[in-house]
Coordinates of C-alpha atoms in Angstrom, one line a residue:
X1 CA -16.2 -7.9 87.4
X2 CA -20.3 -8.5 88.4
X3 CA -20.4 -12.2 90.0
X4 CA -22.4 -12.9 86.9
X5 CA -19.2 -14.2 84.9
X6 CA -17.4 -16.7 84.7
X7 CA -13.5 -16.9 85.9
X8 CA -11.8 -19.3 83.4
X9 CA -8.1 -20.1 84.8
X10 CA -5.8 -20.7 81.7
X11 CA -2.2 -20.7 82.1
X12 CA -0.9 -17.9 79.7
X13 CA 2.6 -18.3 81.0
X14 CA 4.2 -14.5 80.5
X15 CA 3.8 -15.2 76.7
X16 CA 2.8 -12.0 75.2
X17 CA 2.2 -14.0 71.9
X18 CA -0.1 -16.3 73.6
X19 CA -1.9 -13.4 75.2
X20 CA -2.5 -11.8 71.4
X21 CA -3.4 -14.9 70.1
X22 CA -6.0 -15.2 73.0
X23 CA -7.6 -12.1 72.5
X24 CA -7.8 -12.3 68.8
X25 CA -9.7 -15.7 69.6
X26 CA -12.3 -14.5 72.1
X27 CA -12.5 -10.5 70.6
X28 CA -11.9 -11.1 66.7
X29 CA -13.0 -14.4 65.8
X30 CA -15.7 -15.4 68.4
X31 CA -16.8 -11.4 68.5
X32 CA -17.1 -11.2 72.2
X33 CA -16.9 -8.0 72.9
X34 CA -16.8 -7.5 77.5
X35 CA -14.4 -9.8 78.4
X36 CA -11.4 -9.6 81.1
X37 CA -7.8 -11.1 80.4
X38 CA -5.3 -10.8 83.0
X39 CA -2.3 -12.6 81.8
X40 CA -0.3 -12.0 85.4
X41 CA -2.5 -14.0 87.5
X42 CA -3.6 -16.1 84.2
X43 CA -7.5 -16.1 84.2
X44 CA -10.1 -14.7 81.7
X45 CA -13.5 -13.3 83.1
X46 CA -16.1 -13.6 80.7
X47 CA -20.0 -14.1 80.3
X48 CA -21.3 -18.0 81.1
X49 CA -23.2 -18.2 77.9
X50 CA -19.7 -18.5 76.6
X51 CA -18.0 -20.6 78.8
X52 CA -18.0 -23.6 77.1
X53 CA -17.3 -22.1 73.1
X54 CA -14.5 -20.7 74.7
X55 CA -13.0 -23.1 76.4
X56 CA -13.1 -25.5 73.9
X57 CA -11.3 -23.1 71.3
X58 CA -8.5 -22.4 73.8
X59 CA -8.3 -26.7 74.9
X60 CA -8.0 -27.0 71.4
X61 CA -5.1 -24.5 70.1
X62 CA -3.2 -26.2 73.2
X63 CA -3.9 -24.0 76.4
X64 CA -4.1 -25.4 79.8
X65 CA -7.5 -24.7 80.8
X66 CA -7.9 -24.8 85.0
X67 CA -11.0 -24.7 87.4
X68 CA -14.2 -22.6 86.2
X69 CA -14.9 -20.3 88.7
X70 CA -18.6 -19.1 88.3
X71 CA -21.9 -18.1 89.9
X72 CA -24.2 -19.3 87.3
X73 CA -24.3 -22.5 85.3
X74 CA -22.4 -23.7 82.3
X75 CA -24.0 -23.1 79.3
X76 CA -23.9 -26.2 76.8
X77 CA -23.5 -23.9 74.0
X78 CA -23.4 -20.7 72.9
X79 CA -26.6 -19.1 72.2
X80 CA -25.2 -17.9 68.9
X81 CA -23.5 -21.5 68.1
X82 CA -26.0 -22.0 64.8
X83 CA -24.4 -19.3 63.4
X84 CA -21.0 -19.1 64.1
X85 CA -18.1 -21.0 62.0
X86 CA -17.1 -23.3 65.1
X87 CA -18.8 -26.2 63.5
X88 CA -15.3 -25.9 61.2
X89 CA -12.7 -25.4 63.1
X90 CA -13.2 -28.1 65.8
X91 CA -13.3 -31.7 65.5
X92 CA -15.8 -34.3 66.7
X93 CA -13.8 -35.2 69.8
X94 CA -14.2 -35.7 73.5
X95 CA -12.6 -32.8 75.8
X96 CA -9.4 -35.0 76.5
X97 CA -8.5 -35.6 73.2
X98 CA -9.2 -31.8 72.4
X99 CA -6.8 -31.0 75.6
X100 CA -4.0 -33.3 74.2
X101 CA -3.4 -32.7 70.6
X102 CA -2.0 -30.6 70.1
X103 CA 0.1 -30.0 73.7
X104 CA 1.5 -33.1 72.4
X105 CA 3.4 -31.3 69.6
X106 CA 5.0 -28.7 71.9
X107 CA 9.2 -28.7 72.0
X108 CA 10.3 -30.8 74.3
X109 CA 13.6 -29.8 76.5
X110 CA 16.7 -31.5 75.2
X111 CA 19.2 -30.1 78.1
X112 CA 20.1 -31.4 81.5
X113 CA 18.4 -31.2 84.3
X114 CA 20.3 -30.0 88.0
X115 CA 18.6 -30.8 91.2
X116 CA 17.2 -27.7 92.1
X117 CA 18.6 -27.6 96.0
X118 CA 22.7 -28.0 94.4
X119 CA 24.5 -25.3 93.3
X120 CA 25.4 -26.0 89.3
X121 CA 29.5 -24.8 89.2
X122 CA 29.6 -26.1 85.6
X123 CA 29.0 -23.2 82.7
X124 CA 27.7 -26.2 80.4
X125 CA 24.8 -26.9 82.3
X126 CA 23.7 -23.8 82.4
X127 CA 20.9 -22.6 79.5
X128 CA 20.1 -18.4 79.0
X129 CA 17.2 -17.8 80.2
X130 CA 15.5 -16.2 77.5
X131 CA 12.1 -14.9 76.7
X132 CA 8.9 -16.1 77.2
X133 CA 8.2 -15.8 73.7
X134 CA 11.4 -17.8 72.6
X135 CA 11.1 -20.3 75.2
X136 CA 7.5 -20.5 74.8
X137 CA 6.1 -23.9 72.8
X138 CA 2.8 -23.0 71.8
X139 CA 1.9 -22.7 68.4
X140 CA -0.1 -19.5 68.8
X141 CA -2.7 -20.7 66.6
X142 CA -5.6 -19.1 65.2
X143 CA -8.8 -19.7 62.7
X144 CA -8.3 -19.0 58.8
X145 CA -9.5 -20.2 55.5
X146 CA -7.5 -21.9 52.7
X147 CA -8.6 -23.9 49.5
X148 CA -7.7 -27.1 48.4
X149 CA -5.9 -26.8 44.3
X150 CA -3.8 -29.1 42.5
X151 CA -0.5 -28.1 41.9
X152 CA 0.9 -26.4 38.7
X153 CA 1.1 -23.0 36.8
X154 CA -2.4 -21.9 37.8
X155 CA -1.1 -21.2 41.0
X156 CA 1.1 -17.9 39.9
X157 CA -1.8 -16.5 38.8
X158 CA -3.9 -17.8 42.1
X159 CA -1.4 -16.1 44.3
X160 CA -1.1 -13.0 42.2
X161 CA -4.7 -12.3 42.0
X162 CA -5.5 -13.2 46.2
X163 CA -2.3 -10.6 46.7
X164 CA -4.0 -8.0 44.9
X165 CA -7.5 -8.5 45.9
X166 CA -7.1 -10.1 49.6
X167 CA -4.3 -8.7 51.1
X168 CA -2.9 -9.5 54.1
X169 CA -2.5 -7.3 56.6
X170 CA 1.0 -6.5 57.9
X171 CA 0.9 -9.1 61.2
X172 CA 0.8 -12.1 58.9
X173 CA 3.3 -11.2 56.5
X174 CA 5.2 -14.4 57.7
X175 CA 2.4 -16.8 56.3
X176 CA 3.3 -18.3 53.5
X177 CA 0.2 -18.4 51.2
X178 CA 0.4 -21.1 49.4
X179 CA 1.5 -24.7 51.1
X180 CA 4.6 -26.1 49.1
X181 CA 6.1 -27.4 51.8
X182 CA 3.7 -30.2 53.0
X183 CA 3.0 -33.0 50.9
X184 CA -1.2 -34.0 51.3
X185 CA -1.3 -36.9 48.3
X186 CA -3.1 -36.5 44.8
X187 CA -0.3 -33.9 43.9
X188 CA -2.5 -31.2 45.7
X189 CA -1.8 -28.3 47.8
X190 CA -3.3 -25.5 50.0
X191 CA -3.8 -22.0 49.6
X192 CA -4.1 -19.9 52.0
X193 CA -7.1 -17.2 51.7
X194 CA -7.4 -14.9 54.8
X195 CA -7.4 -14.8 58.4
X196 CA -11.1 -15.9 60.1
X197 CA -12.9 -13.3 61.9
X198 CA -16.4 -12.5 62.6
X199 CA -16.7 -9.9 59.5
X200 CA -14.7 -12.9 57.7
X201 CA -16.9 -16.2 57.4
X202 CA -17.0 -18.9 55.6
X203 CA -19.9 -16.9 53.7
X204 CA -17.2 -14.1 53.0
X205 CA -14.4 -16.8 51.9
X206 CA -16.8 -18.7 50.1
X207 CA -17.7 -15.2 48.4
X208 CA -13.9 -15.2 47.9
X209 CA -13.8 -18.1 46.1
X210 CA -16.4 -17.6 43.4
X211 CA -14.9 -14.3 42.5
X212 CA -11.4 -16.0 42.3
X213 CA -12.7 -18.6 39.8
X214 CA -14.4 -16.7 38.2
X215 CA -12.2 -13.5 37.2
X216 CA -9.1 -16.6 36.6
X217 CA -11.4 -18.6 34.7
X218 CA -10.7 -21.5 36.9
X219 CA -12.4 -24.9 37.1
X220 CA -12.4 -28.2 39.3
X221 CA -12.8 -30.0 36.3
X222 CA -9.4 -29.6 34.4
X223 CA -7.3 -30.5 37.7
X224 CA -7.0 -26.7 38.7
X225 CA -9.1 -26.9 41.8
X226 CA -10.0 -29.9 43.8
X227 CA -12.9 -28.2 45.0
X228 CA -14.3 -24.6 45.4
X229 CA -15.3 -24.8 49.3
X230 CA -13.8 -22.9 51.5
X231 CA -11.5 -25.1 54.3
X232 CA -10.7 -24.5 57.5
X233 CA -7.2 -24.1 58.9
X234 CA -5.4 -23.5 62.1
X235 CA -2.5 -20.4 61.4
X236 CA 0.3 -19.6 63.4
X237 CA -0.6 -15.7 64.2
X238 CA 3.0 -15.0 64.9
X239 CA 5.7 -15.0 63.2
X240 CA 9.0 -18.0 64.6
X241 CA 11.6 -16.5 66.4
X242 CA 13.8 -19.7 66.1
X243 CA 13.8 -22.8 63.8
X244 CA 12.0 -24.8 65.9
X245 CA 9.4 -22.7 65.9
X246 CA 9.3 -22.8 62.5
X247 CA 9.2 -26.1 62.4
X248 CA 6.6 -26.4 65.1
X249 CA 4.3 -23.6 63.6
X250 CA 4.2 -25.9 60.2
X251 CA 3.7 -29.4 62.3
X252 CA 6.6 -30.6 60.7
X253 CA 7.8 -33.9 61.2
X254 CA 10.8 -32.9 62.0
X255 CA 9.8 -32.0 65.2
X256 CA 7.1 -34.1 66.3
X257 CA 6.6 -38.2 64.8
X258 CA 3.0 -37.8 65.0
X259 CA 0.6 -39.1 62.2
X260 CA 0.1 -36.9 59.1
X261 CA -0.3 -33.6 59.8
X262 CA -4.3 -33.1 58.5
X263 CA -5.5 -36.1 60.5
X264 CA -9.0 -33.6 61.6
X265 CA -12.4 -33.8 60.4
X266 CA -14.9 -31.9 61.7
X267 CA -18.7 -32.2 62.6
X268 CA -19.2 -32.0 58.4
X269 CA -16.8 -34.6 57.3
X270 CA -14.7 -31.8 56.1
X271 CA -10.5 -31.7 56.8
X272 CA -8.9 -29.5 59.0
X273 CA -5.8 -28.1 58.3
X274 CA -3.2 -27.5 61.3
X275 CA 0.0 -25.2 61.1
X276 CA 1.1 -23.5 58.5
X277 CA 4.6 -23.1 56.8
X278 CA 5.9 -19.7 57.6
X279 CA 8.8 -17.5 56.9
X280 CA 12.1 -17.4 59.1
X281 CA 13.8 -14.1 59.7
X282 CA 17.1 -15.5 61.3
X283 CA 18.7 -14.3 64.2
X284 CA 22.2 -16.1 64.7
X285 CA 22.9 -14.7 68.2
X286 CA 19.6 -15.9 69.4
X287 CA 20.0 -19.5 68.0
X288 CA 23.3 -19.2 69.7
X289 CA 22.0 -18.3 72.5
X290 CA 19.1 -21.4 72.1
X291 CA 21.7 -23.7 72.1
X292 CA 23.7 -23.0 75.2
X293 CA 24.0 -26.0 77.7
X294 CA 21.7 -27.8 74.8
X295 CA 24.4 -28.3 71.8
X296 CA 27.2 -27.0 72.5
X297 CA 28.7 -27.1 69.1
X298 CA 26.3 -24.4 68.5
X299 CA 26.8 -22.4 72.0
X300 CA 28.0 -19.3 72.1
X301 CA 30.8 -19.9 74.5
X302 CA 33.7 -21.7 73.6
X303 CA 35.6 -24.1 75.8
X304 CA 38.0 -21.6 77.4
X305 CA 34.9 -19.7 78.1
X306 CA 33.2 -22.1 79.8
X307 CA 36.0 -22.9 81.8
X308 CA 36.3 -19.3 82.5
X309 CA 32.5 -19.0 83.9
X310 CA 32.6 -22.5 85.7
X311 CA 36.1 -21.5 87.5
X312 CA 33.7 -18.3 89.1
X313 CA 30.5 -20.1 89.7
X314 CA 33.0 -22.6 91.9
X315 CA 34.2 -19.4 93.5
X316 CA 31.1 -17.5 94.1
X317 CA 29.5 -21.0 95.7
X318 CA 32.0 -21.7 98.1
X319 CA 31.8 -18.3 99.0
X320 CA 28.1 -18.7 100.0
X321 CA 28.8 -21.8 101.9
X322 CA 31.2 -20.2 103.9
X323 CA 28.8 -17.8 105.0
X324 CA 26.4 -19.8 105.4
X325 CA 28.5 -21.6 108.2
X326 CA 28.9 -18.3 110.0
X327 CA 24.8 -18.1 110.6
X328 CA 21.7 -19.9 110.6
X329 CA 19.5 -16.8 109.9
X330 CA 19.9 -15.2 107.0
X331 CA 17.6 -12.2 106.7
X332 CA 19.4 -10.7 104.1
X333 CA 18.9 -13.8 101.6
X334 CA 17.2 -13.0 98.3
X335 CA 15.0 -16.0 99.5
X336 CA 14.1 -14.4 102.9
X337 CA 15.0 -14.5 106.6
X338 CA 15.2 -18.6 106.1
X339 CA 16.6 -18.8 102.7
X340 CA 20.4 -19.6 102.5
X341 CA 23.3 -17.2 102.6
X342 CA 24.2 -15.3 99.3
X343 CA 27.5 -14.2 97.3
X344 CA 28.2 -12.6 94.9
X345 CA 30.9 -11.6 92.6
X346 CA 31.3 -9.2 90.2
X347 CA 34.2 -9.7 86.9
X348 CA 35.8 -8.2 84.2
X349 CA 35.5 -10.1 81.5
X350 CA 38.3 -8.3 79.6
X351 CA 41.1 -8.9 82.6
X352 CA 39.1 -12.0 84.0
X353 CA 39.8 -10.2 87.6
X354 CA 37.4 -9.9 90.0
X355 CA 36.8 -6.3 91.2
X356 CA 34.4 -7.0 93.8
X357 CA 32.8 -9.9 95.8
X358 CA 30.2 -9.7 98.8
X359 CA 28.0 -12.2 100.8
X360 CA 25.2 -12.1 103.0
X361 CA 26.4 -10.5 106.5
X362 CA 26.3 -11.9 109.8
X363 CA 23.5 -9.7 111.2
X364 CA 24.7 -7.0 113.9
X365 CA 22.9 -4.0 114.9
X366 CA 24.6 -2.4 112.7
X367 CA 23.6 -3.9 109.6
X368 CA 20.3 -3.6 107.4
X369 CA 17.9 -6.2 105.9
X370 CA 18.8 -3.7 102.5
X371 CA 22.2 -5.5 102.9
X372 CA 22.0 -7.8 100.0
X373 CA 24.5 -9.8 98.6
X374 CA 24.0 -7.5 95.3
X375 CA 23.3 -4.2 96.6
X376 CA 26.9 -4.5 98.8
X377 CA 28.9 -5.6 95.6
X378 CA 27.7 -3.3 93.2
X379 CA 28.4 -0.7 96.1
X380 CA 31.8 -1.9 96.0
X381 CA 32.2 -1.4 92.3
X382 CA 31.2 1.7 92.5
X383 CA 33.5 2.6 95.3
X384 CA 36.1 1.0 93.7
X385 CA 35.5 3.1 90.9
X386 CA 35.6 6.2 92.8
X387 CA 38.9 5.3 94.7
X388 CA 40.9 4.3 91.9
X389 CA 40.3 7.1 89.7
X390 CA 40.9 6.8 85.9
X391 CA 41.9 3.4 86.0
X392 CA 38.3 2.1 85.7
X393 CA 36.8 5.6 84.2
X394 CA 36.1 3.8 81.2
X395 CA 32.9 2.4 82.2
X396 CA 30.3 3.3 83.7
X397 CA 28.5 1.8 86.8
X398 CA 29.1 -2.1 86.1
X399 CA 28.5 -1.4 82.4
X400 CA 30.5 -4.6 80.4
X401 CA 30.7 -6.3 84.0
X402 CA 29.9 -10.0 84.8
X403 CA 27.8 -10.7 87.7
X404 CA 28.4 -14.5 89.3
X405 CA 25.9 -15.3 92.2
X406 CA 25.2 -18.1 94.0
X407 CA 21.1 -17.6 94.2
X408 CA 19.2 -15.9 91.6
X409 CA 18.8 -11.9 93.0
X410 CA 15.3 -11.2 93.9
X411 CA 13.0 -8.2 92.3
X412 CA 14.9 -5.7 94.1
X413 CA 18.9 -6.7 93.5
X414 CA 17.6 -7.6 89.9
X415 CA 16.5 -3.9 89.6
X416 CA 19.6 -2.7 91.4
X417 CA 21.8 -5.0 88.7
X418 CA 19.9 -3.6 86.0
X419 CA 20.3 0.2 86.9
X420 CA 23.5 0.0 87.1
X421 CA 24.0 -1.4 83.4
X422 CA 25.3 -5.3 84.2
X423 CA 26.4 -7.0 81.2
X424 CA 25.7 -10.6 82.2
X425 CA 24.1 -12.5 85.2
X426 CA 25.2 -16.3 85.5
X427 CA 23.5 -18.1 88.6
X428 CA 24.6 -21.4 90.6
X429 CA 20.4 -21.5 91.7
X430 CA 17.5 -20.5 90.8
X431 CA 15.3 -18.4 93.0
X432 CA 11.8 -20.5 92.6
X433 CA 8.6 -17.9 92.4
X434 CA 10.3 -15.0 93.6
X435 CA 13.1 -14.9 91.4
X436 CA 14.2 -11.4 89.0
X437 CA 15.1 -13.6 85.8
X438 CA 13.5 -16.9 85.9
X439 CA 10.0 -16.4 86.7
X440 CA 7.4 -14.2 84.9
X441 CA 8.3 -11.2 85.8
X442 CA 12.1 -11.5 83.3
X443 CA 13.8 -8.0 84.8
X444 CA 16.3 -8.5 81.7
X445 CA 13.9 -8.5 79.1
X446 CA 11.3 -6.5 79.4
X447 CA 11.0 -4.1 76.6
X448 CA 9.5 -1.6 79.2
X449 CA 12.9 -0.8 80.1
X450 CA 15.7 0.7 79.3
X451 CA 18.7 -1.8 79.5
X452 CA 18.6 -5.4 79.0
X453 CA 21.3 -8.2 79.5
X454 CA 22.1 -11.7 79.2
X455 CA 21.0 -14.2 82.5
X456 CA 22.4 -17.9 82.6
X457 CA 20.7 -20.2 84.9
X458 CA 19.8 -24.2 85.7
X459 CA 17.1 -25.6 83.7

């Protein structure tokens, strides 16, 4: 990119939602068209005359915005800022209060926390490690336009007529177009008109609106409409995966004890609506999955379960702390040469019988830095396999197997777990920056590939 830009640092996190939502702020709505996102090392590159527009949109929609890196200097506007609709959308605020807001009404954590240098033996404390888009709590929010009406039967035939004339598209199928679900006073409520993109203004929506009123016959003045402007709102672009993101996408109460909801005015004296109430589609194992080592009346594992996974998490970190007695180097470790000795063990579930266990050898000239914990257990699987004929012919590789170690694998034993089909990972540690599950990279989730599987890890 020419040293002319500007190198904005904002912290995506490994959320593809938040990347979308990005882009559709910075191509779709603010109509920039050369711009550089590169969600991995989390920075955009784009032109200086944005800079500032751009910065405030994201500060505003709740991303952490770092250092701006850039050659030139900081425009104060945007050349183009008479005639775009940002004069809607954001408040009259100072840069703090625009960073806060809405941050503010993330989810907070409601597990325990484990002191990252102990090995957790207890299954309870444990929480699946999920991803990012579950675990991210961002609202994904981008610009739309809604109108203001009172409620009763005109709004059938509102809906009806903004369903057959301004469709939306197929991404935002999970708004819900008109707001019953929020009370605002004076017995009114919003409805939702489209999404807000450079090709649709306020001009377009306001367009919208006349034609509405006009082909319904509707007025302002027998309490149909409280007024025929055009509003802005913030939308969730995405659809929740979970109830608390549906909760959070609406700025329900139920999730944050903020002050009402549409507390915004912007630079016209004009409300500003945040969230919007969206549709659910429910997944049960996922909200199972949500609530491990945060409720666990609504875990997935049952007591004799947990006792079960604690019992081998026990095992597999004494194991390690045995070997680690044998050597102070450990160049092996998923950590590196001074990271601590590794085990591992690898379970049936069905039999609750171990069929293979390893740690990290004592080095020797005959052994190899290859000689992971991992990579010599699922070895011994598959040896095992091999010696013992059709007893275990059933499966293949570690297919339907448990893994138990005492430090989160690295990128490569995470890729040698995953080839060979593991059905779930649980960890005493997690591998901080480097590790195959807990870090952005998320081995057992990526869609990219062709096997995924539970991991269980400390917060």
């Amino acid at each position: 990119m020419s040293e002319e830009y500007t190198k904005i640092n904002v912290n995506i996190g490994g959320c593809k939602n938040c990347l979308f939502s990005l882009q559709h702020l910075i191509g779709k709505y603010a109509d920039i068209k050369q711009y550089i996102v590169n969600s991995e090392e989390n920075f955009v590159f784009i032109h200086p005359v944005y800079t500032k527009r751009v910065t405030n949109l994201l500060k505003f929609i709740g991303f952490d915005i770092g250092g701006i890196n850039n050659q030139l200097p900081v425009y104060d506007k945007d050349s183009k800022a008479e005639y775009n609709d940002d004069r809607y959308f954001l408040p009259e605020s100072d840069d703090d209060y625009l960073t806060n807001f809405i941050t503010c009404k993330r989810i907070g954590n409601d597990y325990c926390t484990v002191e990252q240098d102990n090995h957790c033996i207890s299954a309870s404390k444990l929480i699946a490690i999920l991803p990012h888009e579950v675990e991210c709590s961002r609202s994904h929010l981008v610009p739309g336009w809604c109108v203001a009406v009172y409620s009763g039967d005109h709004l059938r035939k509102i809906n009806q007529y903004l369903q057959s004339f301004v469709p939306l598209s197929e991404e935002l199928r999970h708004i819900k177009r008109i707001d019953s679900c929020r009370s605002y006073g004076n017995k009114s409520t919003y409805v939702f008109l489209q999404i807000a993109t450079s090709r649709y203004t306020w001009l377009d929506a306001n367009e919208t609106l006349a034609s509405m009123v006009d082909s319904l016959r509707l007025n302002s003045s027998d309490h149909q409409f409280i007024n025929t402007s055009p509003i802005p709102c913030w939308i969730p672009m995405y659809s929740p995966i979970t109830r608390k993101h549906q909760l959070l996408y609406s700025f329900s109460d139920d999730v944050s004890q903020e002050k009402e909801i549409s507390s915004f005015t912007n630079s016209l004296g004009k409300p500003i609506i945040l969230g919007w109430p969206c549709t659910l589609r429910a997944y049960p194992e996922l909200e199972r999955l949500v609530n491990v080592g945060r409720n666990p009346l609504l875990s997935c594992f049952s007591e004799l379960e947990l006792e079960r996974h604690s019992s081998w998490l026990k095992r597999v970190s004494a194991l390690s702390k045995k070997a680690q007695e044998l050597s102070d180097l450990h160049p092996q470790s998923c950590a590196g040469i001074d990271g601590p000795a590794c085990a591992v063990i690898i379970v049936d579930p069905e039999s609750n019988s171990a069929l293979a266990e390893s740690t990290t050898p004592v080095v020797t000239s005959d052994t190899s830095y290859l000689d992971h914990a991992v990579l010599l257990a699922v070895s011994a699987v598959a040896k095992l396999k091999k010696d013992m004929g059709n007893q275990y012919s059933n499966f293949y590789l570690c297919t339907n197997l448990d893994a138990y170690v005492s430090l989160e694998p690295c990128l490569m034993c995470g890729m040698a777990l995953l080839h060979n089909r593991i059905r779930r990972v649980f960890c005493c540690q997690k591998l901080e920056g480097n590790g195959a599950f807990t870090n952005t990279t998320r081995l057992h989730v990526r869609e990219q590939l062709n096997h995924r599987f539970r991991v269980f890890a400390p917060p």
